Coordinates of C-alpha atoms in Angstrom, one line a residue:
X1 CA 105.3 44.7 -21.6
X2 CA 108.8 42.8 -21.0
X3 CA 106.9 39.8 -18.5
X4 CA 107.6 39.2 -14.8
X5 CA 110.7 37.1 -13.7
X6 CA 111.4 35.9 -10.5
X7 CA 114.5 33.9 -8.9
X8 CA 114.2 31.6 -6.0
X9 CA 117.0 29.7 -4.4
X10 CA 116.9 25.4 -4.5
X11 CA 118.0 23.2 -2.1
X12 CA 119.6 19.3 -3.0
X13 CA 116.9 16.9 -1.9
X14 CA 114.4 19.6 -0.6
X15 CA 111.2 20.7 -2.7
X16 CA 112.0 24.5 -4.0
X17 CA 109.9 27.5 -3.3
X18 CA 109.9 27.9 -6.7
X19 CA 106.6 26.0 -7.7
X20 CA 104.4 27.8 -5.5
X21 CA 105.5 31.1 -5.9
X22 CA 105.5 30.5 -9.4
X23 CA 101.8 29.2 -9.2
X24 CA 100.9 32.9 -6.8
X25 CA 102.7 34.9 -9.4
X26 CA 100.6 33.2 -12.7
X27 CA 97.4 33.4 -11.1
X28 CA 97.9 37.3 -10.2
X29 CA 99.5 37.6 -13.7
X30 CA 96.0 36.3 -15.1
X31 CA 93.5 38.3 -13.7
X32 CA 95.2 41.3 -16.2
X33 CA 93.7 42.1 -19.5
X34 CA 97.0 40.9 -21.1
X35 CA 98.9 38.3 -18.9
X36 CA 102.6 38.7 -19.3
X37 CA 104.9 36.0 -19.4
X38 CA 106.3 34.1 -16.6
X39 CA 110.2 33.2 -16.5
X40 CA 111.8 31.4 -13.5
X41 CA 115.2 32.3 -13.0
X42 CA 117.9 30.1 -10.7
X43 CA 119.9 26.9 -10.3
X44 CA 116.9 24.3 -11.0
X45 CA 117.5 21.2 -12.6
X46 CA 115.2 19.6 -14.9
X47 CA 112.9 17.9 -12.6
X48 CA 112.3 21.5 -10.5
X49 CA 112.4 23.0 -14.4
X50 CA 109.7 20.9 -15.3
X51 CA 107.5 21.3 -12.4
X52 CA 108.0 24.9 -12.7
X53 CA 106.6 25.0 -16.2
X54 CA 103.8 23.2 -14.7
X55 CA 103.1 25.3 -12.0
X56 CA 102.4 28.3 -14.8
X57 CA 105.7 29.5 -15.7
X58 CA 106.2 29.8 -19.8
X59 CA 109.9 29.3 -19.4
X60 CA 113.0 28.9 -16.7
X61 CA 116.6 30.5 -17.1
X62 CA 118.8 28.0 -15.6
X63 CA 121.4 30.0 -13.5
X64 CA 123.1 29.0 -10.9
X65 CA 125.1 30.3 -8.2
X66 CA 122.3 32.8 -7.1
X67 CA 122.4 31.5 -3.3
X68 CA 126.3 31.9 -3.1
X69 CA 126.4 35.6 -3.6
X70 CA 126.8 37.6 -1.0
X71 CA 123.1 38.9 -1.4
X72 CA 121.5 36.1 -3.0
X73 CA 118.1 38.7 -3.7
X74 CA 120.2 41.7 -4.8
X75 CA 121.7 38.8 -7.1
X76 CA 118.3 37.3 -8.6
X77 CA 116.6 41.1 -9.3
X78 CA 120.0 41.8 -11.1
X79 CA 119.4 38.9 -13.3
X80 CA 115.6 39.8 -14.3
X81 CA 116.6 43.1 -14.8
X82 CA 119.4 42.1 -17.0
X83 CA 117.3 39.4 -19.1
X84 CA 114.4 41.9 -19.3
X85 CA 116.6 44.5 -20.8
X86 CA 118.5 42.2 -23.1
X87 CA 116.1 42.0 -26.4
X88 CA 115.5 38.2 -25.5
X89 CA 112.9 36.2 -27.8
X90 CA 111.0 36.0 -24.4
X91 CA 111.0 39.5 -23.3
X92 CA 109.7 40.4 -26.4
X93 CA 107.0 37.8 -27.4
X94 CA 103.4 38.5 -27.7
X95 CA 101.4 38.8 -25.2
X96 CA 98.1 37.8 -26.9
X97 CA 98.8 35.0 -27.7
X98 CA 99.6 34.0 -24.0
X99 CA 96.5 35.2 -23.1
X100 CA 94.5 33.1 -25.8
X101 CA 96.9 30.1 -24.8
X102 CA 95.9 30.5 -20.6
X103 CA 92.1 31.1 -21.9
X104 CA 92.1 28.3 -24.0
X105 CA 93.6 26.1 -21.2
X106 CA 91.5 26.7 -18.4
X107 CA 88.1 26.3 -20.6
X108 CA 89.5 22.6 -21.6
X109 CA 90.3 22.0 -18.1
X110 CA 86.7 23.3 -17.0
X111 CA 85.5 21.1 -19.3
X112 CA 87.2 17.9 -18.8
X113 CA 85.7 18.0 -14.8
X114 CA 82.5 18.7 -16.6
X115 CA 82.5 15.7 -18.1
X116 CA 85.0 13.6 -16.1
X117 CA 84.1 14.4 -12.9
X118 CA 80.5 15.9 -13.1
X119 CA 81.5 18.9 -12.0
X120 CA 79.4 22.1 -11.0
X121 CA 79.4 25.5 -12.5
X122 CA 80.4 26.5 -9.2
X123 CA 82.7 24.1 -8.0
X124 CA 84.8 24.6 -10.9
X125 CA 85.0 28.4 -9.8
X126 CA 85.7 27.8 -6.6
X127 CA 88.2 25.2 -7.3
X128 CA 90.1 28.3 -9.9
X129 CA 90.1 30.6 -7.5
X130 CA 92.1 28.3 -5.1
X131 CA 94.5 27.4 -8.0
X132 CA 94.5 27.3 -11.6
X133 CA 94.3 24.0 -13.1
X134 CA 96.9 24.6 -15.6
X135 CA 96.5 22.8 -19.0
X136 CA 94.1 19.5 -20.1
X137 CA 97.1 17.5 -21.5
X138 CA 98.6 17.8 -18.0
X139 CA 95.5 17.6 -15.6
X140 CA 94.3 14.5 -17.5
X141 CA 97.3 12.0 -17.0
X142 CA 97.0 13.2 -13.3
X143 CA 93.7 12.2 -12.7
X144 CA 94.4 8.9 -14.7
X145 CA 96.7 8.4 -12.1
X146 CA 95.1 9.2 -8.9
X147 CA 92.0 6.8 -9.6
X148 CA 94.0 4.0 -10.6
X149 CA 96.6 4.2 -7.9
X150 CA 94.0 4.9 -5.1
X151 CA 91.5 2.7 -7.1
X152 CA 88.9 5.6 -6.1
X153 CA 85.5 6.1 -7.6
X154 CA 84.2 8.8 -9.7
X155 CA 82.7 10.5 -6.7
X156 CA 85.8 9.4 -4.6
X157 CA 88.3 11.2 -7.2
X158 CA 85.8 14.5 -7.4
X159 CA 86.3 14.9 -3.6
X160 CA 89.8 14.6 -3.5
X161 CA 90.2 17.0 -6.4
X162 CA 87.5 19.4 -4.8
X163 CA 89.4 19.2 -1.4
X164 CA 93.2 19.9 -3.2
X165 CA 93.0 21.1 -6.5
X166 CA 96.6 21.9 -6.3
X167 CA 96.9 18.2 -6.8
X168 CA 96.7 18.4 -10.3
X169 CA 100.2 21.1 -10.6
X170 CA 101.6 17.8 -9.0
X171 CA 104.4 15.8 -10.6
X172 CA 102.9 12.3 -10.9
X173 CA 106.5 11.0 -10.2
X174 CA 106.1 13.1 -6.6
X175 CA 103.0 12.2 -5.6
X176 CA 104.1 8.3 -6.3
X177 CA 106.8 8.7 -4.5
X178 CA 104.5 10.1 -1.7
X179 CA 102.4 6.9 -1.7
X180 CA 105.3 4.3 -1.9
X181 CA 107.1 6.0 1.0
X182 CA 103.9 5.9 3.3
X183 CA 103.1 2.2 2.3
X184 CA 106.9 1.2 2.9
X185 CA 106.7 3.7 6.9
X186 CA 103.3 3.1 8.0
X187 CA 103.4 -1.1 6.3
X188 CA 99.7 0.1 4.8
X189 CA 98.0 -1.8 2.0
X190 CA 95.9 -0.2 -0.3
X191 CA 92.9 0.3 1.3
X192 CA 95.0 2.2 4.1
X193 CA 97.3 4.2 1.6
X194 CA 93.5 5.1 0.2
X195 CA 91.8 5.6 3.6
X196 CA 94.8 8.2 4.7
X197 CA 95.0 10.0 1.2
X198 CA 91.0 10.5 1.1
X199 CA 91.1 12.3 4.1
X200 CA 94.4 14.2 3.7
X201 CA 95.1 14.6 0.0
X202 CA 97.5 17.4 0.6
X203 CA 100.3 14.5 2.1
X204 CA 100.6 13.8 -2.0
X205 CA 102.3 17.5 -2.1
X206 CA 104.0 16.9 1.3
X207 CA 108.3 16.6 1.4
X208 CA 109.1 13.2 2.8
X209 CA 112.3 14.5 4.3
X210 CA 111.3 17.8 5.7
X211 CA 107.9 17.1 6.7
X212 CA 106.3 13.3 7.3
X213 CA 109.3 11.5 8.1
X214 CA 110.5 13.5 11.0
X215 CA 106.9 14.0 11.9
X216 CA 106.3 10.7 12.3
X217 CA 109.7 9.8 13.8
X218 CA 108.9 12.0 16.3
X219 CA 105.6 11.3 17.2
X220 CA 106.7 7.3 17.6
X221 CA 109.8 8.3 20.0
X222 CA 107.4 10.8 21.7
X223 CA 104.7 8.0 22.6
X224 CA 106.8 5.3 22.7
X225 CA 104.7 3.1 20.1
X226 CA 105.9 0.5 18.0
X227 CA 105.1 0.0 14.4
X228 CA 101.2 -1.5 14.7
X229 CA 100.8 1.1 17.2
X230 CA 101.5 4.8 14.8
X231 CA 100.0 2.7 12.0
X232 CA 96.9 2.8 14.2
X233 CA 97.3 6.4 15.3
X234 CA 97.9 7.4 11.5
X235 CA 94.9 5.8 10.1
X236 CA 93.1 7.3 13.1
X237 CA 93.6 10.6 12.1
X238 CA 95.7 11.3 9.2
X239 CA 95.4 14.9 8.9
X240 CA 98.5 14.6 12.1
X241 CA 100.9 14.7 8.6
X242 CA 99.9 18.2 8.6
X243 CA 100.2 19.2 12.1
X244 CA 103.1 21.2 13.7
X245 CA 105.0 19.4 15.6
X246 CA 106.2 22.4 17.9
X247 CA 103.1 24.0 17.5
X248 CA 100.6 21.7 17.8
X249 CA 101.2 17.9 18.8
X250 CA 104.3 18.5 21.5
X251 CA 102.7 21.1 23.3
X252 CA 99.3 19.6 23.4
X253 CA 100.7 16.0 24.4
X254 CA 102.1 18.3 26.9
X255 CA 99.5 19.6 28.5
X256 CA 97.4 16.2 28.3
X257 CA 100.1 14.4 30.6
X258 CA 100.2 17.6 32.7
X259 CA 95.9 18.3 33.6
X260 CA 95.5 14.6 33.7
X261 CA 98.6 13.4 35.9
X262 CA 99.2 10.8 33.0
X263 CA 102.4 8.8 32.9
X264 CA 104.0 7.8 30.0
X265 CA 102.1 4.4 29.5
X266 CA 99.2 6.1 29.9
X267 CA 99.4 8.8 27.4
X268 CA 99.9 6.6 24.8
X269 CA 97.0 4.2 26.1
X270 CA 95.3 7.7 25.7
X271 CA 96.1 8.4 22.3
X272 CA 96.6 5.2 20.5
X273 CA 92.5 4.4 21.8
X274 CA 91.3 8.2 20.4
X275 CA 94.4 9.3 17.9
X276 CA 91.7 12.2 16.9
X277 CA 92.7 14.3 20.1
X278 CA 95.5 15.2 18.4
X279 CA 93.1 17.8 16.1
X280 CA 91.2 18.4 19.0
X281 CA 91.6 22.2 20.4
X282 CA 92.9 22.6 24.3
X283 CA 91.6 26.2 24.5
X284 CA 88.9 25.7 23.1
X285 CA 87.6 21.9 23.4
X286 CA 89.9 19.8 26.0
X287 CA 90.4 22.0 28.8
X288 CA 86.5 24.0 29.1
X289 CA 85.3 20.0 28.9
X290 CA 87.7 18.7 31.7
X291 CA 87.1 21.7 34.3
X292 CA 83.0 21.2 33.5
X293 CA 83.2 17.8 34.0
X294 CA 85.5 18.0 37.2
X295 CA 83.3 20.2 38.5
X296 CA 79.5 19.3 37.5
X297 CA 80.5 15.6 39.1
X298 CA 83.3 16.5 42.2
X299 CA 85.7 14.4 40.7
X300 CA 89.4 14.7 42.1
X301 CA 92.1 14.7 39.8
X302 CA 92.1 10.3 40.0
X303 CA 88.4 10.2 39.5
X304 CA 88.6 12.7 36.0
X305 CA 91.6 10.8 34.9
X306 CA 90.1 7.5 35.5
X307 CA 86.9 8.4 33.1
X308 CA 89.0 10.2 30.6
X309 CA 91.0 6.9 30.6
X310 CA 88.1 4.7 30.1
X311 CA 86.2 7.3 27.7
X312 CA 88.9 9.1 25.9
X313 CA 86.4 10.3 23.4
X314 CA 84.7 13.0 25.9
X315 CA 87.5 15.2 25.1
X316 CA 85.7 15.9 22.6
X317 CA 82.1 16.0 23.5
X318 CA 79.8 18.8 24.0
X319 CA 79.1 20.3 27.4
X320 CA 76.1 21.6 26.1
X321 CA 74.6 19.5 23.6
X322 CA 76.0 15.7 25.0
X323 CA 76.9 15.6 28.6
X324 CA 74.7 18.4 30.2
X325 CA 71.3 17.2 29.2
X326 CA 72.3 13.2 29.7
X327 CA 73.8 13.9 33.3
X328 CA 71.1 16.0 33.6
X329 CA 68.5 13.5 32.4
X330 CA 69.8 10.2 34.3
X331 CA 70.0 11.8 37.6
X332 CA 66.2 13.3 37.0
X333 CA 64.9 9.9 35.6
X334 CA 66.2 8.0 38.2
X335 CA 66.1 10.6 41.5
X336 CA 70.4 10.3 41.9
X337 CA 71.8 12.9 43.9
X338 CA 74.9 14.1 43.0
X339 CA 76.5 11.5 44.7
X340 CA 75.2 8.5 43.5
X341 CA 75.6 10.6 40.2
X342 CA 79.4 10.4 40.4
X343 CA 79.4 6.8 41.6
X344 CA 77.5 5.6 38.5
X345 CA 80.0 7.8 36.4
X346 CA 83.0 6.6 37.5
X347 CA 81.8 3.2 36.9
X348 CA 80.7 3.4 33.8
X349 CA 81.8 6.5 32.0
X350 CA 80.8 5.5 28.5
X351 CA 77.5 6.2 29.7
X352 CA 78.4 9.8 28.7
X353 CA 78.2 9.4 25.2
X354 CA 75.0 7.0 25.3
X355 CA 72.1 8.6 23.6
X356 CA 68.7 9.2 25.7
X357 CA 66.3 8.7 23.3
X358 CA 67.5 6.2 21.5
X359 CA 69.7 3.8 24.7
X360 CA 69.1 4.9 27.9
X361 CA 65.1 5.8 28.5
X362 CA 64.1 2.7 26.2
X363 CA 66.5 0.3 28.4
X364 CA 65.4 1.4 31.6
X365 CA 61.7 1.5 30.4
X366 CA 61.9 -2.1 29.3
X367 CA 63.5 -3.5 32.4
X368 CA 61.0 -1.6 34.8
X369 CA 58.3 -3.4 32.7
X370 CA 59.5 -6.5 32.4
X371 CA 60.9 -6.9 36.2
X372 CA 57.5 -4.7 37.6
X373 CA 59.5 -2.4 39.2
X374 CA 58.9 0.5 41.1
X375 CA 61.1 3.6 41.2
X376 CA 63.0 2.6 44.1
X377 CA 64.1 -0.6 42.9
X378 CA 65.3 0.7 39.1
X379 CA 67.4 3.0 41.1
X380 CA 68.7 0.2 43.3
X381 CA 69.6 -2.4 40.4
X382 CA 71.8 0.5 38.5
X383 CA 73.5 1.7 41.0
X384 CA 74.4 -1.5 41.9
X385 CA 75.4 -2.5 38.6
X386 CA 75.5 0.7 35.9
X387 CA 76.6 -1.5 33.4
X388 CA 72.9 -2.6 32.6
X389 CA 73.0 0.7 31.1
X390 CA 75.6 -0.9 28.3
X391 CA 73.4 -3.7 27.6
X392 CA 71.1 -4.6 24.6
X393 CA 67.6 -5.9 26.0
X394 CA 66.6 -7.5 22.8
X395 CA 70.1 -9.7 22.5
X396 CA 71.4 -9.8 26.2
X397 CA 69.0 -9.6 29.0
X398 CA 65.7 -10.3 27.6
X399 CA 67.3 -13.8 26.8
X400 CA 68.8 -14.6 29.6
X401 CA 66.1 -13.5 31.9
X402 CA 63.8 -15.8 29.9
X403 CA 65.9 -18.3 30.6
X404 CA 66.1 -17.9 34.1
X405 CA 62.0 -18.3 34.4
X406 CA 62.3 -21.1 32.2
X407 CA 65.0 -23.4 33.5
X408 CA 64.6 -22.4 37.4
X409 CA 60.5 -21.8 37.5
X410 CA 61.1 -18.8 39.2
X411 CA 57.5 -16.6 38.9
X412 CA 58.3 -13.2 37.2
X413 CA 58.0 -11.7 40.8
X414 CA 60.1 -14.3 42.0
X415 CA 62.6 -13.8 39.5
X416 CA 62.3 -9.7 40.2
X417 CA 63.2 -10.5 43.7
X418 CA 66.6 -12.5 43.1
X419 CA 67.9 -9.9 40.7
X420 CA 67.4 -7.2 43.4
X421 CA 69.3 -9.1 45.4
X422 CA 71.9 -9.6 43.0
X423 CA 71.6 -8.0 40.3
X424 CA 75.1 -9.3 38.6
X425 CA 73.0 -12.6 37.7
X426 CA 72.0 -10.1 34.3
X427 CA 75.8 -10.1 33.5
X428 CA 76.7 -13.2 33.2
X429 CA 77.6 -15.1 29.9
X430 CA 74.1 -17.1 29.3
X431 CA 76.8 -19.3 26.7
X432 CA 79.5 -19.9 28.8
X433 CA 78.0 -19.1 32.6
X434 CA 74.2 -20.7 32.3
X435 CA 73.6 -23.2 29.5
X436 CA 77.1 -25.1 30.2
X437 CA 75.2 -26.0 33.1

């Protein structure tokens, strides 16, 4: 019946503990019949006050001095105990109408996204359950906000709200500062600043100082990149604001350079080309993939690292859905044995991630049509040159070997017998190698 306090110490230029305990403590305070009230006690100033009474608390006792005593928690239950049992206006106020006023609240914030954002019956539930969305004449301005500084659409602003609700118990002030301190690092312009927000709208909430800056200060000594270089790897996968650096980036960078034999040029090569293998798993993902692949194609450690190299997106293929069946389909389609499996591999690994259906048994289809060739001589022409495989036959070598007939008066049997002989005449430039001619 007196209400719940709770004390929390506050750091000088560090985001307090205060706001999200404060936001744990109202929403387990609401589910009772009759919510009590809410009181944050300690040494916050107004800025951590306010954001306090925004995360849920109905008032703050400014009292400082809590994290100087020699038990800083014996101190802080003293002081609820104290103010509890004093007879304050707050201990003693009524708890209906708290109750009414949190009720009241959360139906006008339900029906703002209702109408604001075209919200679901549902997703509004599952978006209180995560975090309640506090009071209408606060969630509004926030919203106003975040579409006009991200210049997001309706649909854009409903998915950032849906992913982190707990943006709207943000201080517009913090999450501004957020965005001008990641333009200023990272040099982005708007359509970056939006690009990394949408897909990590929790940085809003992050500390500059205790979180992103020395993240990404790391990260840049780590790799060795210059500024155009982490602005890459950033906008590659922005979600890294989030990762641990001592549990997650450093030791996975780690074991990269280690299983591959990478140097230091090379890891970054590695990572600046696919910045999402930072969120890929090494139990799970990297390391199963690598030993398959090592082992399905005998590839020594300079062979794997070569096609990781050239293909850095594998990492995060599947054995069983991707590279299996293709490796599996090529060397059937064509009679390979493993050997001449491995050769065409290694000199073309993107053919890993080429679809069958859809690339491969089309391409090699067309050009045993159009050349009349027999099995023997499709499996000549790609192992001799794999890189057919990366061609288009509508814009690249249909053209050019149409050209060929055309300007030499080569027969088509002719013609099938000089490209067996050299099949290279397909790559060349039919701009700058043929016509110039």
């Amino acid at each position: 019946q007196l209400g719940t306090m709770f004390a929390t110490q506050t750091h000088p230029g560090k985001i307090p503990e205060g706001p999200g305990l404060a936001t744990e403590c109202r929403r387990a305070l609401d589910e009772r019949e009759a919510p009590p009230l809410l009181i944050g006690v300690g040494g916050v100033d107004a800025t951590n006050a306010a954001k306090l009474i925004e995360a849920g608390c109905d008032g703050v006792a400014v009292i400082r001095g809590i994290s100087d005593a020699r038990d800083p928690e014996a101190a802080a239950r003293a002081i609820c105990r104290a103010l509890a049992g004093a007879g304050t206006r707050i201990s003693k106020a009524a708890q209906n109408t708290r109750a009414e006023t949190t009720a009241q609240n959360a139906a006008d914030v339900r029906e703002l996204m209702r109408t604001r954002l075209s919200m679901t019956e549902a997703e509004l539930d599952r978006m209180v359950r995560r975090r309640p969305l506090g009071a209408r004449a606060t969630a509004e301005p926030k919203l106003d906000w975040l579409q006009t500084r991200l210049e997001l659409s309706d649909a854009g602003l409903k998915k950032m709200v849906l992913m982190q609700p707990q943006l709207l118990t943000q201080s517009v002030e913090k999450m501004e500062s957020n965005c001008d301190w990641l333009q200023r690092r990272l040099d982005l312009d708007d359509s970056g600043l939006k690009k990394v927000v949408l897909e990590n709208p929790s940085l809003l909430a992050f500390s500059v100082e205790d979180n992103m800056a020395p993240k990404l200060n790391w990260l840049q000594d780590r790799l060795n990149l210059d500024a155009a270089q982490l602005k890459k790897v950033v906008l590659g996968r922005p979600s890294l604001l989030g990762y641990s650096v001592e549990d997650n980036m450093a030791p996975k960078l780690d074991w990269l350079q280690t299983r591959l034999e990478l140097d230091a040029a090379q890891l970054k090569k590695l990572v600046v080309a696919q910045p999402t293998l930072l969120g890929y798993s090494v139990d799970a993902n990297m390391a199963p993939t690598l030993d398959w692949l090592q082992t399905r194609l005998d590839l020594d450690d300079a062979g794997l690292r070569k096609v990781v190299l050239v293909k850095p997106q594998l990492l995060n293929y599947s054995v069983e859905d991707n590279m299996a069946p293709t490796l599996e389909w090529l060397q059937t389609r064509l009679d390979l044995d493993d050997e001449q499996l491995r050769k065409a591999v290694l000199r073309l690994p993107p053919l890993l991630g080429y679809s069958v259906e859809d690339n491969m048994a089309p391409k090699l289809e067309w050009l045993q049509t159009r050349l009349e060739l027999d099995e023997a001589q499709l499996r000549k022409m790609v192992l001799t040159l794999p890189a057919l495989l990366s061609y288009s036959a509508e814009t690249n070598m249909a053209p050019k070997l149409a050209y060929l007939e055309r300007e030499t008066g080569l027969s088509r049997s002719e013609l099938r017998d000089r490209v067996l002989i050299f099949p290279q005449i397909i790559s060349y430039s039919l701009e700058k190698r043929y016509r110039p001619r």
